[in-house]
Amino acid sequence: VIAPTGTIGLVMDCDTTGIEPDFALVKFKKLAGGGYFKIINRMVPSALRTLGYGADEIEEIVNYAVGHGTLRDAPGIDHAALKARGFTDATLEKLEGSLPATFDIKYAFNRWALGDDFCKGTLGFTDAQLNDPAFDMLKALGFSKAQIEAANAYCCGTMTVEGAPYLKDEHLPVFDCANACGRIGKRYLSASSHIRMMAAAQPFISGAISKTINMPRHATVEDCKDAYLEAWKLGLKAMALYRDGSKLSQPLQALVLGDDDEDDEDKSPVSNVVQVTERIVERLITERKKLPNRRKGYTQKAVVGGHKVYLRTGEYEDGTLGEIFIDMHKEGAAFRSLMNSFAIAVSIGLQYGVPLEEYVEAFSFTRFDPAGPVQGNDTIKMATSIIDYVFRELAVSYLDRTDLANVDPGDLRHDAIGQGVSEGDLGDRDAARQLALFTSSGYVRGNLRLLTGGLHGEGGEGGEAPRTGSTAGAAHFADAASPYDAAPTARDDRLEQVTLARMKGYEGDPCGTCGNFTLVRNGTCLKCDTCGSTTGCS
């Protein structure tokens, strides 16, 4: 069994996309490159003939659903009404050429279809009006909403057979689809009918049926639970649900976005989402969540560029940050007042719902004095300003932003395994003896010295290492200091250099211009202290 699923079913000359009810009698498929195209179920005339309708009746019903594709003799807006407003025969001919492919007559009345000269010279519209996406030319020409709807239904169709002339009410269930059709359609099939269609075909298919069950926009969680339970009872191997409008962008729709009227209760999914978002934002910016009178937090003392800084925080019951206080030592009254005012402003913003992430991104790596090495903080070792230090400290403590720290907090744990600084230390002196067995004396070149009596070769314990002419000037191995005894000192020196480099703010990356590892943070980019070049910022 080949069950066409998705758009490929339409390419295979099918009216539906698989074992399912039709999505709608008239559908709009969103194109990958932008825009839509109209898909009409071509089985409607055949169904009407089977039901006993005549040719004239079928033509009237089909035209009611898909439209006549012209404004000649249209109710409300016809050629006579347009000529009375300045339309010429040439303009009407151009307009008629674009009507068969349009979804709504409002889309045919624009500057691109009619021409700028006609729109501005004859109709008198301005560039501001024509460039406004919300501009309705028909409304501006004086046509009422009822006239526009009547002409649109005549030209582009109602996209449903409900209310069509000659069609009997008892035949309406034949044309029901998974969604209500058009703007005036009310009827649709339940999800249970789709499930039972799939259940009827499942015994004849070895695998699962790759189809999505379409549910109306107002489907609830309980409806979804009932659908899954029914599918399980009927033995379906797999089932997926899709509620109409549950995504901001869906490929197949029964209406083009913007077709629904502003006064309708059931608006497009995009407008509904926008309304919900606006309500949530409005509630967030109008209600201040105050901290409890007794609150938790911490006090962090540090010295930034020789100036003591005390950072104190206040937290909500759930541990999120709600306020900060910044106290400094040796600063003047003006600077102290500015820092206090800044801390109050940040605290009020946090209590009104401003994310801490936004503050961190805005103020991290700001540069002004005092700045320099940081003492007293476990993770921040270099700061470009007091503000930089404060928000990087808050980011590490409350957001787990270890990327903004100079020292990974995980390295400070008592059970940390380190970064391999001491890895390779043989330690045991016997290992040195084993090394001498396979180390060439020519490679040693007289500067490698071993402890504990030198090499144990044929000369017996404590004897000299074998020499050749190439090593005549080499010193004795016996009674000499081992290089492994000097290794810890070298490693300590390197560790001190690494610590000093981190205190200076070096990131550890090589400069692309001079090659030195002296890149420091400069805003969101890096700057080389050696040659002065940057990675992008000025």
JSON list of N, CA and C in Angstrom, two decimals, residues 50-99:
[
{"chain": "A", "resi": 50, "resn": "THR", "atom": "N", "xyz": [-23.06, 12.65, -8.56]},
{"chain": "A", "resi": 50, "resn": "THR", "atom": "CA", "xyz": [-23.48, 11.39, -7.94]},
{"chain": "A", "resi": 50, "resn": "THR", "atom": "C", "xyz": [-24.73, 11.58, -7.10]},
{"chain": "A", "resi": 51, "resn": "LEU", "atom": "N", "xyz": [-24.84, 12.75, -6.48]},
{"chain": "A", "resi": 51, "resn": "LEU", "atom": "CA", "xyz": [-26.01, 13.02, -5.64]},
{"chain": "A", "resi": 51, "resn": "LEU", "atom": "C", "xyz": [-27.23, 13.43, -6.46]},
{"chain": "A", "resi": 52, "resn": "GLY", "atom": "N", "xyz": [-27.10, 13.59, -7.78]},
{"chain": "A", "resi": 52, "resn": "GLY", "atom": "CA", "xyz": [-28.26, 13.82, -8.63]},
{"chain": "A", "resi": 52, "resn": "GLY", "atom": "C", "xyz": [-28.49, 15.25, -9.03]},
{"chain": "A", "resi": 53, "resn": "TYR", "atom": "N", "xyz": [-27.52, 16.14, -8.85]},
{"chain": "A", "resi": 53, "resn": "TYR", "atom": "CA", "xyz": [-27.70, 17.53, -9.24]},
{"chain": "A", "resi": 53, "resn": "TYR", "atom": "C", "xyz": [-27.42, 17.70, -10.73]},
{"chain": "A", "resi": 54, "resn": "GLY", "atom": "N", "xyz": [-28.13, 18.66, -11.34]},
{"chain": "A", "resi": 54, "resn": "GLY", "atom": "CA", "xyz": [-27.95, 18.94, -12.75]},
{"chain": "A", "resi": 54, "resn": "GLY", "atom": "C", "xyz": [-26.73, 19.79, -13.02]},
{"chain": "A", "resi": 55, "resn": "ALA", "atom": "N", "xyz": [-26.41, 19.95, -14.31]},
{"chain": "A", "resi": 55, "resn": "ALA", "atom": "CA", "xyz": [-25.20, 20.67, -14.69]},
{"chain": "A", "resi": 55, "resn": "ALA", "atom": "C", "xyz": [-25.26, 22.13, -14.27]},
{"chain": "A", "resi": 56, "resn": "ASP", "atom": "N", "xyz": [-26.43, 22.79, -14.47]},
{"chain": "A", "resi": 56, "resn": "ASP", "atom": "CA", "xyz": [-26.55, 24.19, -14.08]},
{"chain": "A", "resi": 56, "resn": "ASP", "atom": "C", "xyz": [-26.45, 24.35, -12.57]},
{"chain": "A", "resi": 57, "resn": "GLU", "atom": "N", "xyz": [-27.07, 23.43, -11.84]},
{"chain": "A", "resi": 57, "resn": "GLU", "atom": "CA", "xyz": [-27.01, 23.51, -10.37]},
{"chain": "A", "resi": 57, "resn": "GLU", "atom": "C", "xyz": [-25.58, 23.29, -9.87]},
{"chain": "A", "resi": 58, "resn": "ILE", "atom": "N", "xyz": [-24.89, 22.34, -10.50]},
{"chain": "A", "resi": 58, "resn": "ILE", "atom": "CA", "xyz": [-23.49, 22.09, -10.09]},
{"chain": "A", "resi": 58, "resn": "ILE", "atom": "C", "xyz": [-22.64, 23.32, -10.35]},
{"chain": "A", "resi": 59, "resn": "GLU", "atom": "N", "xyz": [-22.84, 23.99, -11.48]},
{"chain": "A", "resi": 59, "resn": "GLU", "atom": "CA", "xyz": [-22.05, 25.17, -11.81]},
{"chain": "A", "resi": 59, "resn": "GLU", "atom": "C", "xyz": [-22.29, 26.29, -10.80]},
{"chain": "A", "resi": 60, "resn": "GLU", "atom": "N", "xyz": [-23.56, 26.45, -10.40]},
{"chain": "A", "resi": 60, "resn": "GLU", "atom": "CA", "xyz": [-23.86, 27.48, -9.41]},
{"chain": "A", "resi": 60, "resn": "GLU", "atom": "C", "xyz": [-23.22, 27.17, -8.05]},
{"chain": "A", "resi": 61, "resn": "ILE", "atom": "N", "xyz": [-23.28, 25.90, -7.66]},
{"chain": "A", "resi": 61, "resn": "ILE", "atom": "CA", "xyz": [-22.70, 25.52, -6.36]},
{"chain": "A", "resi": 61, "resn": "ILE", "atom": "C", "xyz": [-21.18, 25.69, -6.37]},
{"chain": "A", "resi": 62, "resn": "VAL", "atom": "N", "xyz": [-20.55, 25.26, -7.48]},
{"chain": "A", "resi": 62, "resn": "VAL", "atom": "CA", "xyz": [-19.09, 25.37, -7.57]},
{"chain": "A", "resi": 62, "resn": "VAL", "atom": "C", "xyz": [-18.67, 26.84, -7.61]},
{"chain": "A", "resi": 63, "resn": "ASN", "atom": "N", "xyz": [-19.38, 27.67, -8.36]},
{"chain": "A", "resi": 63, "resn": "ASN", "atom": "CA", "xyz": [-19.05, 29.09, -8.42]},
{"chain": "A", "resi": 63, "resn": "ASN", "atom": "C", "xyz": [-19.25, 29.75, -7.06]},
{"chain": "A", "resi": 64, "resn": "TYR", "atom": "N", "xyz": [-20.24, 29.27, -6.30]},
{"chain": "A", "resi": 64, "resn": "TYR", "atom": "CA", "xyz": [-20.44, 29.81, -4.96]},
{"chain": "A", "resi": 64, "resn": "TYR", "atom": "C", "xyz": [-19.24, 29.51, -4.07]},
{"chain": "A", "resi": 65, "resn": "ALA", "atom": "N", "xyz": [-18.63, 28.35, -4.26]},
{"chain": "A", "resi": 65, "resn": "ALA", "atom": "CA", "xyz": [-17.50, 27.95, -3.42]},
{"chain": "A", "resi": 65, "resn": "ALA", "atom": "C", "xyz": [-16.19, 28.55, -3.87]},
{"chain": "A", "resi": 66, "resn": "VAL", "atom": "N", "xyz": [-15.91, 28.53, -5.19]},
{"chain": "A", "resi": 66, "resn": "VAL", "atom": "CA", "xyz": [-14.61, 28.97, -5.68]},
{"chain": "A", "resi": 66, "resn": "VAL", "atom": "C", "xyz": [-14.64, 30.33, -6.34]},
{"chain": "A", "resi": 67, "resn": "GLY", "atom": "N", "xyz": [-15.82, 30.89, -6.59]},
{"chain": "A", "resi": 67, "resn": "GLY", "atom": "CA", "xyz": [-15.94, 32.22, -7.15]},
{"chain": "A", "resi": 67, "resn": "GLY", "atom": "C", "xyz": [-16.01, 32.21, -8.67]},
{"chain": "A", "resi": 68, "resn": "HIS", "atom": "N", "xyz": [-16.43, 33.37, -9.21]},
{"chain": "A", "resi": 68, "resn": "HIS", "atom": "CA", "xyz": [-16.55, 33.52, -10.66]},
{"chain": "A", "resi": 68, "resn": "HIS", "atom": "C", "xyz": [-15.26, 34.04, -11.29]},
{"chain": "A", "resi": 69, "resn": "GLY", "atom": "N", "xyz": [-14.36, 34.58, -10.49]},
{"chain": "A", "resi": 69, "resn": "GLY", "atom": "CA", "xyz": [-13.09, 35.08, -11.03]},
{"chain": "A", "resi": 69, "resn": "GLY", "atom": "C", "xyz": [-13.22, 36.38, -11.78]},
{"chain": "A", "resi": 70, "resn": "THR", "atom": "N", "xyz": [-14.29, 37.14, -11.56]},
{"chain": "A", "resi": 70, "resn": "THR", "atom": "CA", "xyz": [-14.49, 38.40, -12.26]},
{"chain": "A", "resi": 70, "resn": "THR", "atom": "C", "xyz": [-15.39, 39.30, -11.42]},
{"chain": "A", "resi": 71, "resn": "LEU", "atom": "N", "xyz": [-15.31, 40.61, -11.68]},
{"chain": "A", "resi": 71, "resn": "LEU", "atom": "CA", "xyz": [-16.19, 41.57, -11.02]},
{"chain": "A", "resi": 71, "resn": "LEU", "atom": "C", "xyz": [-17.31, 42.04, -11.93]},
{"chain": "A", "resi": 72, "resn": "ARG", "atom": "N", "xyz": [-17.39, 41.50, -13.13]},
{"chain": "A", "resi": 72, "resn": "ARG", "atom": "CA", "xyz": [-18.51, 41.83, -14.01]},
{"chain": "A", "resi": 72, "resn": "ARG", "atom": "C", "xyz": [-19.81, 41.30, -13.39]},
{"chain": "A", "resi": 73, "resn": "ASP", "atom": "N", "xyz": [-20.79, 42.18, -13.25]},
{"chain": "A", "resi": 73, "resn": "ASP", "atom": "CA", "xyz": [-22.09, 41.83, -12.67]},
{"chain": "A", "resi": 73, "resn": "ASP", "atom": "C", "xyz": [-21.97, 41.40, -11.22]},
{"chain": "A", "resi": 74, "resn": "ALA", "atom": "N", "xyz": [-20.89, 41.77, -10.54]},
{"chain": "A", "resi": 74, "resn": "ALA", "atom": "CA", "xyz": [-20.73, 41.41, -9.12]},
{"chain": "A", "resi": 74, "resn": "ALA", "atom": "C", "xyz": [-21.59, 42.33, -8.26]},
{"chain": "A", "resi": 75, "resn": "PRO", "atom": "N", "xyz": [-22.17, 41.82, -7.20]},
{"chain": "A", "resi": 75, "resn": "PRO", "atom": "CA", "xyz": [-22.96, 42.68, -6.31]},
{"chain": "A", "resi": 75, "resn": "PRO", "atom": "C", "xyz": [-22.06, 43.60, -5.51]},
{"chain": "A", "resi": 76, "resn": "GLY", "atom": "N", "xyz": [-22.48, 44.83, -5.32]},
{"chain": "A", "resi": 76, "resn": "GLY", "atom": "CA", "xyz": [-21.73, 45.78, -4.50]},
{"chain": "A", "resi": 76, "resn": "GLY", "atom": "C", "xyz": [-20.66, 46.52, -5.26]},
{"chain": "A", "resi": 77, "resn": "ILE", "atom": "N", "xyz": [-19.72, 45.78, -5.87]},
{"chain": "A", "resi": 77, "resn": "ILE", "atom": "CA", "xyz": [-18.60, 46.40, -6.60]},
{"chain": "A", "resi": 77, "resn": "ILE", "atom": "C", "xyz": [-18.55, 45.76, -7.99]},
{"chain": "A", "resi": 78, "resn": "ASP", "atom": "N", "xyz": [-19.04, 46.46, -8.99]},
{"chain": "A", "resi": 78, "resn": "ASP", "atom": "CA", "xyz": [-18.97, 45.97, -10.37]},
{"chain": "A", "resi": 78, "resn": "ASP", "atom": "C", "xyz": [-18.25, 47.01, -11.22]},
{"chain": "A", "resi": 79, "resn": "HIS", "atom": "N", "xyz": [-18.23, 46.78, -12.52]},
{"chain": "A", "resi": 79, "resn": "HIS", "atom": "CA", "xyz": [-17.51, 47.69, -13.42]},
{"chain": "A", "resi": 79, "resn": "HIS", "atom": "C", "xyz": [-18.13, 49.08, -13.41]},
{"chain": "A", "resi": 80, "resn": "ALA", "atom": "N", "xyz": [-19.45, 49.16, -13.31]},
{"chain": "A", "resi": 80, "resn": "ALA", "atom": "CA", "xyz": [-20.11, 50.46, -13.32]},
{"chain": "A", "resi": 80, "resn": "ALA", "atom": "C", "xyz": [-19.73, 51.27, -12.09]},
{"chain": "A", "resi": 81, "resn": "ALA", "atom": "N", "xyz": [-19.70, 50.61, -10.93]},
{"chain": "A", "resi": 81, "resn": "ALA", "atom": "CA", "xyz": [-19.34, 51.32, -9.71]},
{"chain": "A", "resi": 81, "resn": "ALA", "atom": "C", "xyz": [-17.88, 51.77, -9.75]},
{"chain": "A", "resi": 82, "resn": "LEU", "atom": "N", "xyz": [-17.00, 50.98, -10.36]},
{"chain": "A", "resi": 82, "resn": "LEU", "atom": "CA", "xyz": [-15.60, 51.35, -10.45]},
{"chain": "A", "resi": 82, "resn": "LEU", "atom": "C", "xyz": [-15.39, 52.48, -11.45]},
{"chain": "A", "resi": 83, "resn": "LYS", "atom": "N", "xyz": [-16.13, 52.46, -12.57]},
{"chain": "A", "resi": 83, "resn": "LYS", "atom": "CA", "xyz": [-15.99, 53.55, -13.55]},
{"chain": "A", "resi": 83, "resn": "LYS", "atom": "C", "xyz": [-16.46, 54.87, -12.95]},
{"chain": "A", "resi": 84, "resn": "ALA", "atom": "N", "xyz": [-17.46, 54.81, -12.06]},
{"chain": "A", "resi": 84, "resn": "ALA", "atom": "CA", "xyz": [-17.92, 56.03, -11.42]},
{"chain": "A", "resi": 84, "resn": "ALA", "atom": "C", "xyz": [-16.86, 56.64, -10.52]},
{"chain": "A", "resi": 85, "resn": "ARG", "atom": "N", "xyz": [-15.86, 55.88, -10.15]},
{"chain": "A", "resi": 85, "resn": "ARG", "atom": "CA", "xyz": [-14.79, 56.37, -9.27]},
{"chain": "A", "resi": 85, "resn": "ARG", "atom": "C", "xyz": [-13.49, 56.60, -10.04]},
{"chain": "A", "resi": 86, "resn": "GLY", "atom": "N", "xyz": [-13.58, 56.61, -11.41]},
{"chain": "A", "resi": 86, "resn": "GLY", "atom": "CA", "xyz": [-12.43, 57.00, -12.21]},
{"chain": "A", "resi": 86, "resn": "GLY", "atom": "C", "xyz": [-11.74, 55.88, -12.94]},
{"chain": "A", "resi": 87, "resn": "PHE", "atom": "N", "xyz": [-12.17, 54.63, -12.80]},
{"chain": "A", "resi": 87, "resn": "PHE", "atom": "CA", "xyz": [-11.52, 53.52, -13.49]},
{"chain": "A", "resi": 87, "resn": "PHE", "atom": "C", "xyz": [-11.85, 53.58, -14.98]},
{"chain": "A", "resi": 88, "resn": "THR", "atom": "N", "xyz": [-10.83, 53.35, -15.79]},
{"chain": "A", "resi": 88, "resn": "THR", "atom": "CA", "xyz": [-10.99, 53.33, -17.23]},
{"chain": "A", "resi": 88, "resn": "THR", "atom": "C", "xyz": [-11.11, 51.89, -17.72]},
{"chain": "A", "resi": 89, "resn": "ASP", "atom": "N", "xyz": [-11.45, 51.75, -19.01]},
{"chain": "A", "resi": 89, "resn": "ASP", "atom": "CA", "xyz": [-11.56, 50.40, -19.59]},
{"chain": "A", "resi": 89, "resn": "ASP", "atom": "C", "xyz": [-10.22, 49.67, -19.56]},
{"chain": "A", "resi": 90, "resn": "ALA", "atom": "N", "xyz": [-9.13, 50.40, -19.83]},
{"chain": "A", "resi": 90, "resn": "ALA", "atom": "CA", "xyz": [-7.81, 49.77, -19.81]},
{"chain": "A", "resi": 90, "resn": "ALA", "atom": "C", "xyz": [-7.44, 49.31, -18.41]},
{"chain": "A", "resi": 91, "resn": "THR", "atom": "N", "xyz": [-7.75, 50.11, -17.41]},
{"chain": "A", "resi": 91, "resn": "THR", "atom": "CA", "xyz": [-7.45, 49.73, -16.03]},
{"chain": "A", "resi": 91, "resn": "THR", "atom": "C", "xyz": [-8.30, 48.53, -15.60]},
{"chain": "A", "resi": 92, "resn": "LEU", "atom": "N", "xyz": [-9.58, 48.53, -15.99]},
{"chain": "A", "resi": 92, "resn": "LEU", "atom": "CA", "xyz": [-10.45, 47.41, -15.65]},
{"chain": "A", "resi": 92, "resn": "LEU", "atom": "C", "xyz": [-9.98, 46.13, -16.33]},
{"chain": "A", "resi": 93, "resn": "GLU", "atom": "N", "xyz": [-9.47, 46.24, -17.54]},
{"chain": "A", "resi": 93, "resn": "GLU", "atom": "CA", "xyz": [-8.96, 45.06, -18.24]},
{"chain": "A", "resi": 93, "resn": "GLU", "atom": "C", "xyz": [-7.73, 44.51, -17.50]},
{"chain": "A", "resi": 94, "resn": "LYS", "atom": "N", "xyz": [-6.86, 45.40, -17.05]},
{"chain": "A", "resi": 94, "resn": "LYS", "atom": "CA", "xyz": [-5.70, 44.96, -16.28]},
{"chain": "A", "resi": 94, "resn": "LYS", "atom": "C", "xyz": [-6.14, 44.33, -14.96]},
{"chain": "A", "resi": 95, "resn": "LEU", "atom": "N", "xyz": [-7.17, 44.90, -14.32]},
{"chain": "A", "resi": 95, "resn": "LEU", "atom": "CA", "xyz": [-7.67, 44.37, -13.06]},
{"chain": "A", "resi": 95, "resn": "LEU", "atom": "C", "xyz": [-8.28, 42.99, -13.26]},
{"chain": "A", "resi": 96, "resn": "GLU", "atom": "N", "xyz": [-9.04, 42.80, -14.31]},
{"chain": "A", "resi": 96, "resn": "GLU", "atom": "CA", "xyz": [-9.67, 41.51, -14.56]},
{"chain": "A", "resi": 96, "resn": "GLU", "atom": "C", "xyz": [-8.64, 40.41, -14.81]},
{"chain": "A", "resi": 97, "resn": "GLY", "atom": "N", "xyz": [-7.48, 40.78, -15.36]},
{"chain": "A", "resi": 97, "resn": "GLY", "atom": "CA", "xyz": [-6.45, 39.77, -15.60]},
{"chain": "A", "resi": 97, "resn": "GLY", "atom": "C", "xyz": [-5.84, 39.21, -14.33]},
{"chain": "A", "resi": 98, "resn": "SER", "atom": "N", "xyz": [-5.88, 39.98, -13.24]},
{"chain": "A", "resi": 98, "resn": "SER", "atom": "CA", "xyz": [-5.29, 39.51, -11.99]},
{"chain": "A", "resi": 98, "resn": "SER", "atom": "C", "xyz": [-6.31, 38.88, -11.04]},
{"chain": "A", "resi": 99, "resn": "LEU", "atom": "N", "xyz": [-7.60, 39.01, -11.31]},
{"chain": "A", "resi": 99, "resn": "LEU", "atom": "CA", "xyz": [-8.62, 38.51, -10.38]},
{"chain": "A", "resi": 99, "resn": "LEU", "atom": "C", "xyz": [-8.68, 36.98, -10.31]}
]
